[in-house]
Amino acid sequence: MYSYFSALLLFLFMVGCGGAEFFTVDSPDDLYDKLPAYDAARAKPPADLEKFSTVLSKSKLQYPNDKSVVDYDSFDGFKSPFFYALDGDLWFRVTKTITDHKVRSELREGPGDWFTGDREGHFWHATLWCPKPEKGIDSYTWMQIHGTHATFNYPPLRLMWVRNYDKKYDHLWAIVIVSDPYKEKVYEWIDMGKRPDRFFDANVTIRNNEMDIYIDGKLIKHYDMTYWSSVKNYFKAGVYVNRHDDHGEAAVVFKTLKQ
């Protein structure tokens, strides 16, 4: 007799350059969001939309890995199948093959960086949709706080969609490094709830070494980030797939984005 648990597969999932294990269970009803094909005639340069002008004025675009394809404040007229505006929304899309190490289409905040202890504070806000990809992609990141190469090149925070983790299917997760820089990394996974079918609000605020994570106005988790105060950081937003065995297409769609 076929057992549901015979579908249980164990994989190693890489968080940044550190590691955390999670398992994937194939669902018997694994539906996904079918995305519209890129239409160059309908797609617009995101810089044409006034509501994204602020975030684009202080960001660069990285694709398909760490390479910058659009430098800071240079987005006028730029659109592509991996970065475009459609019907007033900002689309990030990537396709990863099984041989790709990682792929991303992300805005990297800059060119200046900041500390978690800054008194004026730093704020990330978005109204976004996280489509569920077809089987082959088991996770993707849609937001990061990342340390710089010069200080500590790891993300203290990643906000993600994960197909299965801790017996929870199709949920959003926050993954936080809760250990001091330059020591053995310890990760905490915070369940942010079932993935909304459509657009939802997400907010991350950091001020005076205090970090708060909100989903749809609800406080998910508060952290004292004093242990991270020596690291310079920046925000990232878009779509990032870095799990070795993942392959296929992933997308994230933003109605608003401020970082």
PDB file of C-alpha atoms in Angstrom:
ATOM      1  CA  MET A   1       0.000   0.000   0.000  1.00  0.00           C
ATOM      2  CA  TYR A   2       1.233   3.420  -0.887  1.00  0.00           C
ATOM      3  CA  SER A   3       2.188   5.469   2.168  1.00  0.00           C
ATOM      4  CA  TYR A   4       1.989   9.245   2.159  1.00  0.00           C
ATOM      5  CA  PHE A   5       5.292   9.343   3.973  1.00  0.00           C
ATOM      6  CA  SER A   6       6.991   7.473   1.183  1.00  0.00           C
ATOM      7  CA  ALA A   7       6.939  10.857  -0.535  1.00  0.00           C
ATOM      8  CA  LEU A   8       9.146  12.322   2.201  1.00  0.00           C
ATOM      9  CA  LEU A   9      12.419  13.682   0.809  1.00  0.00           C
ATOM     10  CA  LEU A  10      15.207  15.241   2.840  1.00  0.00           C
ATOM     11  CA  PHE A  11      17.112  18.160   1.416  1.00  0.00           C
ATOM     12  CA  LEU A  12      19.753  20.594   2.591  1.00  0.00           C
ATOM     13  CA  PHE A  13      18.677  24.201   2.343  1.00  0.00           C
ATOM     14  CA  MET A  14      21.301  26.941   2.345  1.00  0.00           C
ATOM     15  CA  VAL A  15      20.462  30.140   4.174  1.00  0.00           C
ATOM     16  CA  GLY A  16      22.849  32.807   2.885  1.00  0.00           C
ATOM     17  CA  CYS A  17      26.242  31.123   3.203  1.00  0.00           C
ATOM     18  CA  GLY A  18      25.141  29.162   6.299  1.00  0.00           C
ATOM     19  CA  GLY A  19      22.995  26.073   6.464  1.00  0.00           C
ATOM     20  CA  ALA A  20      19.664  24.895   7.891  1.00  0.00           C
ATOM     21  CA  GLU A  21      17.874  21.642   7.200  1.00  0.00           C
ATOM     22  CA  PHE A  22      14.241  21.273   6.159  1.00  0.00           C
ATOM     23  CA  PHE A  23      12.240  18.559   4.509  1.00  0.00           C
ATOM     24  CA  THR A  24       9.896  18.593   1.558  1.00  0.00           C
ATOM     25  CA  VAL A  25       6.729  16.550   1.348  1.00  0.00           C
ATOM     26  CA  ASP A  26       5.018  16.270  -2.014  1.00  0.00           C
ATOM     27  CA  SER A  27       1.398  17.317  -1.648  1.00  0.00           C
ATOM     28  CA  PRO A  28      -1.176  15.221  -3.514  1.00  0.00           C
ATOM     29  CA  ASP A  29      -2.843  18.494  -4.528  1.00  0.00           C
ATOM     30  CA  ASP A  30       0.144  20.702  -5.312  1.00  0.00           C
ATOM     31  CA  LEU A  31      -1.545  23.510  -7.249  1.00  0.00           C
ATOM     32  CA  TYR A  32       0.438  26.580  -8.291  1.00  0.00           C
ATOM     33  CA  ASP A  33      -0.084  30.098  -9.626  1.00  0.00           C
ATOM     34  CA  LYS A  34       0.195  30.184 -13.395  1.00  0.00           C
ATOM     35  CA  LEU A  35       1.983  33.399 -14.353  1.00  0.00           C
ATOM     36  CA  PRO A  36       1.279  35.397 -17.507  1.00  0.00           C
ATOM     37  CA  ALA A  37       3.961  35.264 -20.169  1.00  0.00           C
ATOM     38  CA  TYR A  38       6.118  38.362 -20.436  1.00  0.00           C
ATOM     39  CA  ASP A  39       4.580  40.704 -23.013  1.00  0.00           C
ATOM     40  CA  ALA A  40       7.054  43.361 -24.152  1.00  0.00           C
ATOM     41  CA  ALA A  41       4.264  45.368 -25.765  1.00  0.00           C
ATOM     42  CA  ARG A  42       2.372  45.723 -22.480  1.00  0.00           C
ATOM     43  CA  ALA A  43       5.281  45.815 -20.049  1.00  0.00           C
ATOM     44  CA  LYS A  44       6.590  49.226 -19.013  1.00  0.00           C
ATOM     45  CA  PRO A  45       9.840  50.403 -17.462  1.00  0.00           C
ATOM     46  CA  PRO A  46       9.250  50.491 -13.678  1.00  0.00           C
ATOM     47  CA  ALA A  47      10.804  53.967 -13.572  1.00  0.00           C
ATOM     48  CA  ASP A  48       7.759  55.210 -15.524  1.00  0.00           C
ATOM     49  CA  LEU A  49       5.644  54.646 -12.394  1.00  0.00           C
ATOM     50  CA  GLU A  50       5.910  57.555  -9.975  1.00  0.00           C
ATOM     51  CA  LYS A  51       5.205  55.372  -6.935  1.00  0.00           C
ATOM     52  CA  PHE A  52       8.468  53.461  -7.490  1.00  0.00           C
ATOM     53  CA  SER A  53      10.629  56.512  -8.199  1.00  0.00           C
ATOM     54  CA  THR A  54      11.916  56.824  -4.627  1.00  0.00           C
ATOM     55  CA  VAL A  55      13.037  53.222  -4.227  1.00  0.00           C
ATOM     56  CA  LEU A  56      14.633  53.174  -7.690  1.00  0.00           C
ATOM     57  CA  SER A  57      16.498  56.411  -7.008  1.00  0.00           C
ATOM     58  CA  LYS A  58      18.498  54.663  -4.269  1.00  0.00           C
ATOM     59  CA  SER A  59      18.789  51.126  -5.584  1.00  0.00           C
ATOM     60  CA  LYS A  60      20.686  49.080  -8.138  1.00  0.00           C
ATOM     61  CA  LEU A  61      19.377  45.935  -9.859  1.00  0.00           C
ATOM     62  CA  GLN A  62      21.235  42.631  -9.575  1.00  0.00           C
ATOM     63  CA  TYR A  63      20.631  39.796 -12.063  1.00  0.00           C
ATOM     64  CA  PRO A  64      21.110  36.830 -12.495  1.00  0.00           C
ATOM     65  CA  ASN A  65      23.465  36.582  -9.520  1.00  0.00           C
ATOM     66  CA  ASP A  66      25.509  39.319  -7.849  1.00  0.00           C
ATOM     67  CA  LYS A  67      26.093  41.127 -11.149  1.00  0.00           C
ATOM     68  CA  SER A  68      24.635  44.643 -11.389  1.00  0.00           C
ATOM     69  CA  VAL A  69      22.692  45.189 -14.602  1.00  0.00           C
ATOM     70  CA  VAL A  70      21.352  48.633 -13.643  1.00  0.00           C
ATOM     71  CA  ASP A  71      23.427  50.970 -11.497  1.00  0.00           C
ATOM     72  CA  TYR A  72      22.121  53.386  -8.898  1.00  0.00           C
ATOM     73  CA  ASP A  73      19.677  55.992 -10.228  1.00  0.00           C
ATOM     74  CA  SER A  74      19.968  54.658 -13.806  1.00  0.00           C
ATOM     75  CA  PHE A  75      16.586  53.017 -14.394  1.00  0.00           C
ATOM     76  CA  ASP A  76      15.112  55.397 -16.970  1.00  0.00           C
ATOM     77  CA  GLY A  77      13.704  53.383 -19.867  1.00  0.00           C
ATOM     78  CA  PHE A  78      14.891  50.024 -18.518  1.00  0.00           C
ATOM     79  CA  LYS A  79      12.658  46.952 -18.578  1.00  0.00           C
ATOM     80  CA  SER A  80      13.328  43.261 -19.190  1.00  0.00           C
ATOM     81  CA  PRO A  81      11.578  39.902 -18.754  1.00  0.00           C
ATOM     82  CA  PHE A  82      13.087  39.725 -15.247  1.00  0.00           C
ATOM     83  CA  PHE A  83      12.177  43.298 -14.172  1.00  0.00           C
ATOM     84  CA  TYR A  84       9.202  45.247 -15.479  1.00  0.00           C
ATOM     85  CA  ALA A  85       5.961  47.002 -14.603  1.00  0.00           C
ATOM     86  CA  LEU A  86       2.581  45.605 -15.629  1.00  0.00           C
ATOM     87  CA  ASP A  87      -0.806  47.131 -14.799  1.00  0.00           C
ATOM     88  CA  GLY A  88       0.791  49.336 -12.149  1.00  0.00           C
ATOM     89  CA  ASP A  89       2.702  46.551 -10.384  1.00  0.00           C
ATOM     90  CA  LEU A  90       6.442  45.827 -10.266  1.00  0.00           C
ATOM     91  CA  TRP A  91       7.428  42.310 -11.345  1.00  0.00           C
ATOM     92  CA  PHE A  92      10.626  40.413 -10.524  1.00  0.00           C
ATOM     93  CA  ARG A  93      11.057  37.033 -12.275  1.00  0.00           C
ATOM     94  CA  VAL A  94      13.811  34.421 -12.479  1.00  0.00           C
ATOM     95  CA  THR A  95      14.229  30.980 -13.997  1.00  0.00           C
ATOM     96  CA  LYS A  96      16.725  28.646 -12.355  1.00  0.00           C
ATOM     97  CA  THR A  97      18.121  25.519 -13.972  1.00  0.00           C
ATOM     98  CA  ILE A  98      19.304  22.546 -11.955  1.00  0.00           C
ATOM     99  CA  THR A  99      22.906  23.488 -12.772  1.00  0.00           C
ATOM    100  CA  ASP A 100      22.596  27.118 -11.616  1.00  0.00           C
ATOM    101  CA  HIS A 101      24.109  27.805  -8.212  1.00  0.00           C
ATOM    102  CA  LYS A 102      21.677  30.654  -7.537  1.00  0.00           C
ATOM    103  CA  VAL A 103      19.615  33.205  -9.431  1.00  0.00           C
ATOM    104  CA  ARG A 104      18.215  36.550  -8.393  1.00  0.00           C
ATOM    105  CA  SER A 105      16.428  39.622  -9.626  1.00  0.00           C
ATOM    106  CA  GLU A 106      16.780  41.999  -6.687  1.00  0.00           C
ATOM    107  CA  LEU A 107      17.022  45.667  -5.890  1.00  0.00           C
ATOM    108  CA  ARG A 108      19.995  46.381  -3.647  1.00  0.00           C
ATOM    109  CA  GLU A 109      19.634  49.504  -1.504  1.00  0.00           C
ATOM    110  CA  GLY A 110      22.519  51.957  -1.553  1.00  0.00           C
ATOM    111  CA  PRO A 111      24.996  53.229  -2.246  1.00  0.00           C
ATOM    112  CA  GLY A 112      25.272  54.030   1.472  1.00  0.00           C
ATOM    113  CA  ASP A 113      24.890  51.418   4.206  1.00  0.00           C
ATOM    114  CA  TRP A 114      23.643  51.617   7.773  1.00  0.00           C
ATOM    115  CA  PHE A 115      23.918  50.171  11.270  1.00  0.00           C
ATOM    116  CA  THR A 116      21.129  48.541  13.284  1.00  0.00           C
ATOM    117  CA  GLY A 117      21.867  50.986  16.103  1.00  0.00           C
ATOM    118  CA  ASP A 118      21.264  54.128  14.036  1.00  0.00           C
ATOM    119  CA  ARG A 119      19.035  56.513  15.967  1.00  0.00           C
ATOM    120  CA  GLU A 120      17.077  57.761  12.936  1.00  0.00           C
ATOM    121  CA  GLY A 121      15.971  54.240  12.050  1.00  0.00           C
ATOM    122  CA  HIS A 122      15.575  52.305   8.796  1.00  0.00           C
ATOM    123  CA  PHE A 123      12.278  51.131   7.394  1.00  0.00           C
ATOM    124  CA  TRP A 124      11.237  48.608   4.735  1.00  0.00           C
ATOM    125  CA  HIS A 125       7.639  48.492   3.552  1.00  0.00           C
ATOM    126  CA  ALA A 126       5.921  46.626   0.733  1.00  0.00           C
ATOM    127  CA  THR A 127       2.544  45.536  -0.474  1.00  0.00           C
ATOM    128  CA  LEU A 128       3.300  42.395  -2.429  1.00  0.00           C
ATOM    129  CA  TRP A 129       2.101  39.104  -3.823  1.00  0.00           C
ATOM    130  CA  CYS A 130       4.151  35.916  -3.513  1.00  0.00           C
ATOM    131  CA  PRO A 131       2.913  33.553  -6.247  1.00  0.00           C
ATOM    132  CA  LYS A 132       3.222  29.873  -5.496  1.00  0.00           C
ATOM    133  CA  PRO A 133       5.599  28.368  -8.088  1.00  0.00           C
ATOM    134  CA  GLU A 134       5.213  25.081  -9.859  1.00  0.00           C
ATOM    135  CA  LYS A 135       6.878  22.062  -8.243  1.00  0.00           C
ATOM    136  CA  GLY A 136      10.609  22.269  -8.746  1.00  0.00           C
ATOM    137  CA  ILE A 137      10.959  25.489  -6.749  1.00  0.00           C
ATOM    138  CA  ASP A 138      10.612  24.752  -3.021  1.00  0.00           C
ATOM    139  CA  SER A 139      11.583  28.154  -1.637  1.00  0.00           C
ATOM    140  CA  TYR A 140      12.477  31.697  -2.574  1.00  0.00           C
ATOM    141  CA  THR A 141      13.481  34.870  -0.748  1.00  0.00           C
ATOM    142  CA  TRP A 142      11.575  38.105  -1.325  1.00  0.00           C
ATOM    143  CA  MET A 143      13.277  40.427   1.170  1.00  0.00           C
ATOM    144  CA  GLN A 144      16.657  40.579   2.901  1.00  0.00           C
ATOM    145  CA  ILE A 145      18.649  42.652   5.293  1.00  0.00           C
ATOM    146  CA  HIS A 146      22.234  41.881   4.342  1.00  0.00           C
ATOM    147  CA  GLY A 147      25.600  42.688   5.868  1.00  0.00           C
ATOM    148  CA  THR A 148      28.308  44.223   3.701  1.00  0.00           C
ATOM    149  CA  HIS A 149      31.410  42.485   2.364  1.00  0.00           C
ATOM    150  CA  ALA A 150      33.548  44.833   4.437  1.00  0.00           C
ATOM    151  CA  THR A 151      31.868  43.959   7.747  1.00  0.00           C
ATOM    152  CA  PHE A 152      29.989  40.602   7.755  1.00  0.00           C
ATOM    153  CA  ASN A 153      28.668  39.292   4.445  1.00  0.00           C
ATOM    154  CA  TYR A 154      25.600  37.402   5.704  1.00  0.00           C
ATOM    155  CA  PRO A 155      21.896  38.250   5.987  1.00  0.00           C
ATOM    156  CA  PRO A 156      20.664  38.713   9.566  1.00  0.00           C
ATOM    157  CA  LEU A 157      17.130  38.581   8.133  1.00  0.00           C
ATOM    158  CA  ARG A 158      15.520  36.839   5.178  1.00  0.00           C
ATOM    159  CA  LEU A 159      11.791  36.818   4.473  1.00  0.00           C
ATOM    160  CA  MET A 160      10.844  33.791   2.403  1.00  0.00           C
ATOM    161  CA  TRP A 161       8.188  31.593   0.908  1.00  0.00           C
ATOM    162  CA  VAL A 162       8.797  27.890   1.654  1.00  0.00           C
ATOM    163  CA  ARG A 163       6.756  25.026   0.246  1.00  0.00           C
ATOM    164  CA  ASN A 164       7.213  22.816   3.317  1.00  0.00           C
ATOM    165  CA  TYR A 165       8.993  23.361   6.602  1.00  0.00           C
ATOM    166  CA  ASP A 166       8.269  22.053  10.099  1.00  0.00           C
ATOM    167  CA  LYS A 167       5.154  20.248   8.798  1.00  0.00           C
ATOM    168  CA  LYS A 168       3.705  23.562   7.596  1.00  0.00           C
ATOM    169  CA  TYR A 169       2.796  23.766   3.922  1.00  0.00           C
ATOM    170  CA  ASP A 170       2.886  26.923   1.755  1.00  0.00           C
ATOM    171  CA  HIS A 171       3.847  29.355   4.524  1.00  0.00           C
ATOM    172  CA  LEU A 172       5.877  32.545   4.778  1.00  0.00           C
ATOM    173  CA  TRP A 173       8.911  32.430   7.033  1.00  0.00           C
ATOM    174  CA  ALA A 174      11.426  34.829   8.564  1.00  0.00           C
ATOM    175  CA  ILE A 175      14.923  33.395   9.037  1.00  0.00           C
ATOM    176  CA  VAL A 176      17.073  35.354  11.490  1.00  0.00           C
ATOM    177  CA  ILE A 177      20.712  34.908  12.481  1.00  0.00           C
ATOM    178  CA  VAL A 178      20.556  35.167  16.274  1.00  0.00           C
ATOM    179  CA  SER A 179      24.276  34.606  16.929  1.00  0.00           C
ATOM    180  CA  ASP A 180      27.098  37.133  17.047  1.00  0.00           C
ATOM    181  CA  PRO A 181      28.991  37.856  13.831  1.00  0.00           C
ATOM    182  CA  TYR A 182      32.138  35.784  13.273  1.00  0.00           C
ATOM    183  CA  LYS A 183      30.873  33.021  15.579  1.00  0.00           C
ATOM    184  CA  GLU A 184      29.160  29.803  14.550  1.00  0.00           C
ATOM    185  CA  LYS A 185      25.869  30.905  12.999  1.00  0.00           C
ATOM    186  CA  VAL A 186      22.622  30.071  14.777  1.00  0.00           C
ATOM    187  CA  TYR A 187      19.381  30.538  12.839  1.00  0.00           C
ATOM    188  CA  GLU A 188      15.850  31.024  14.107  1.00  0.00           C
ATOM    189  CA  TRP A 189      12.858  30.289  11.861  1.00  0.00           C
ATOM    190  CA  ILE A 190       9.685  32.282  12.535  1.00  0.00           C
ATOM    191  CA  ASP A 191       6.433  31.146  10.975  1.00  0.00           C
ATOM    192  CA  MET A 192       4.698  34.227   9.531  1.00  0.00           C
ATOM    193  CA  GLY A 193       1.585  32.281   8.557  1.00  0.00           C
ATOM    194  CA  LYS A 194      -0.034  30.785   5.504  1.00  0.00           C
ATOM    195  CA  ARG A 195       0.931  32.473   2.248  1.00  0.00           C
ATOM    196  CA  PRO A 196      -1.822  34.944   1.306  1.00  0.00           C
ATOM    197  CA  ASP A 197      -3.458  34.212  -2.035  1.00  0.00           C
ATOM    198  CA  ARG A 198      -2.997  37.788  -3.220  1.00  0.00           C
ATOM    199  CA  PHE A 199      -1.429  41.041  -2.027  1.00  0.00           C
ATOM    200  CA  PHE A 200      -0.464  41.589   1.613  1.00  0.00           C
ATOM    201  CA  ASP A 201       1.525  44.168   3.598  1.00  0.00           C
ATOM    202  CA  ALA A 202       4.965  43.501   5.057  1.00  0.00           C
ATOM    203  CA  ASN A 203       7.008  45.884   7.201  1.00  0.00           C
ATOM    204  CA  VAL A 204      10.427  45.682   8.847  1.00  0.00           C
ATOM    205  CA  THR A 205      11.651  48.491  11.079  1.00  0.00           C
ATOM    206  CA  ILE A 206      15.065  48.864  12.713  1.00  0.00           C
ATOM    207  CA  ARG A 207      15.966  51.634  15.142  1.00  0.00           C
ATOM    208  CA  ASN A 208      18.323  51.766  18.144  1.00  0.00           C
ATOM    209  CA  ASN A 209      19.115  48.063  17.677  1.00  0.00           C
ATOM    210  CA  GLU A 210      15.427  47.106  17.892  1.00  0.00           C
ATOM    211  CA  MET A 211      13.950  45.185  14.941  1.00  0.00           C
ATOM    212  CA  ASP A 212      10.239  44.529  14.390  1.00  0.00           C
ATOM    213  CA  ILE A 213       8.677  42.360  11.674  1.00  0.00           C
ATOM    214  CA  TYR A 214       5.025  42.916  10.707  1.00  0.00           C
ATOM    215  CA  ILE A 215       2.666  41.126   8.330  1.00  0.00           C
ATOM    216  CA  ASP A 216      -0.624  42.904   7.559  1.00  0.00           C
ATOM    217  CA  GLY A 217      -0.093  45.176  10.560  1.00  0.00           C
ATOM    218  CA  LYS A 218       0.433  42.310  13.014  1.00  0.00           C
ATOM    219  CA  LEU A 219       3.706  42.188  14.934  1.00  0.00           C
ATOM    220  CA  ILE A 220       5.287  38.832  14.117  1.00  0.00           C
ATOM    221  CA  LYS A 221       8.505  39.148  16.098  1.00  0.00           C
ATOM    222  CA  HIS A 222      10.611  41.697  17.984  1.00  0.00           C
ATOM    223  CA  TYR A 223      14.392  41.384  18.235  1.00  0.00           C
ATOM    224  CA  ASP A 224      17.106  43.137  20.182  1.00  0.00           C
ATOM    225  CA  MET A 225      19.803  43.417  17.492  1.00  0.00           C
ATOM    226  CA  THR A 226      22.586  44.759  19.712  1.00  0.00           C
ATOM    227  CA  TYR A 227      24.677  41.684  18.852  1.00  0.00           C
ATOM    228  CA  TRP A 228      24.654  42.862  15.200  1.00  0.00           C
ATOM    229  CA  SER A 229      25.545  46.511  15.889  1.00  0.00           C
ATOM    230  CA  SER A 230      29.074  46.344  14.433  1.00  0.00           C
ATOM    231  CA  VAL A 231      27.823  45.278  10.973  1.00  0.00           C
ATOM    232  CA  LYS A 232      26.926  47.646   8.134  1.00  0.00           C
ATOM    233  CA  ASN A 233      23.738  46.615   6.309  1.00  0.00           C
ATOM    234  CA  TYR A 234      21.397  47.273   3.400  1.00  0.00           C
ATOM    235  CA  PHE A 235      17.908  46.185   2.308  1.00  0.00           C
ATOM    236  CA  LYS A 236      17.194  43.935  -0.675  1.00  0.00           C
ATOM    237  CA  ALA A 237      13.878  43.161  -2.362  1.00  0.00           C
ATOM    238  CA  GLY A 238      12.842  41.031  -5.317  1.00  0.00           C
ATOM    239  CA  VAL A 239      13.131  37.289  -5.887  1.00  0.00           C
ATOM    240  CA  TYR A 240      16.128  35.120  -5.017  1.00  0.00           C
ATOM    241  CA  VAL A 241      16.415  31.328  -5.442  1.00  0.00           C
ATOM    242  CA  ASN A 242      19.539  29.716  -3.995  1.00  0.00           C
ATOM    243  CA  ARG A 243      18.569  26.171  -3.036  1.00  0.00           C
ATOM    244  CA  HIS A 244      20.775  23.851  -5.085  1.00  0.00           C
ATOM    245  CA  ASP A 245      18.092  21.372  -6.164  1.00  0.00           C
ATOM    246  CA  ASP A 246      15.471  23.987  -7.046  1.00  0.00           C
ATOM    247  CA  HIS A 247      14.709  24.541 -10.706  1.00  0.00           C
ATOM    248  CA  GLY A 248      11.950  26.377 -12.533  1.00  0.00           C
ATOM    249  CA  GLU A 249      10.432  29.847 -12.460  1.00  0.00           C
ATOM    250  CA  ALA A 250       9.715  32.075  -9.468  1.00  0.00           C
ATOM    251  CA  ALA A 251       8.262  35.575  -9.324  1.00  0.00           C
ATOM    252  CA  VAL A 252       7.363  38.248  -6.784  1.00  0.00           C
ATOM    253  CA  VAL A 253       5.023  41.153  -7.540  1.00  0.00           C
ATOM    254  CA  PHE A 254       5.048  44.484  -5.680  1.00  0.00           C
ATOM    255  CA  LYS A 255       2.175  46.951  -5.587  1.00  0.00           C
ATOM    256  CA  THR A 256       4.257  49.258  -3.372  1.00  0.00           C
ATOM    257  CA  LEU A 257       7.889  49.126  -2.276  1.00  0.00           C
ATOM    258  CA  LYS A 258       9.900  51.420  -0.022  1.00  0.00           C
ATOM    259  CA  GLN A 259      13.379  50.649   1.301  1.00  0.00           C
TER     260      GLN A 259
END
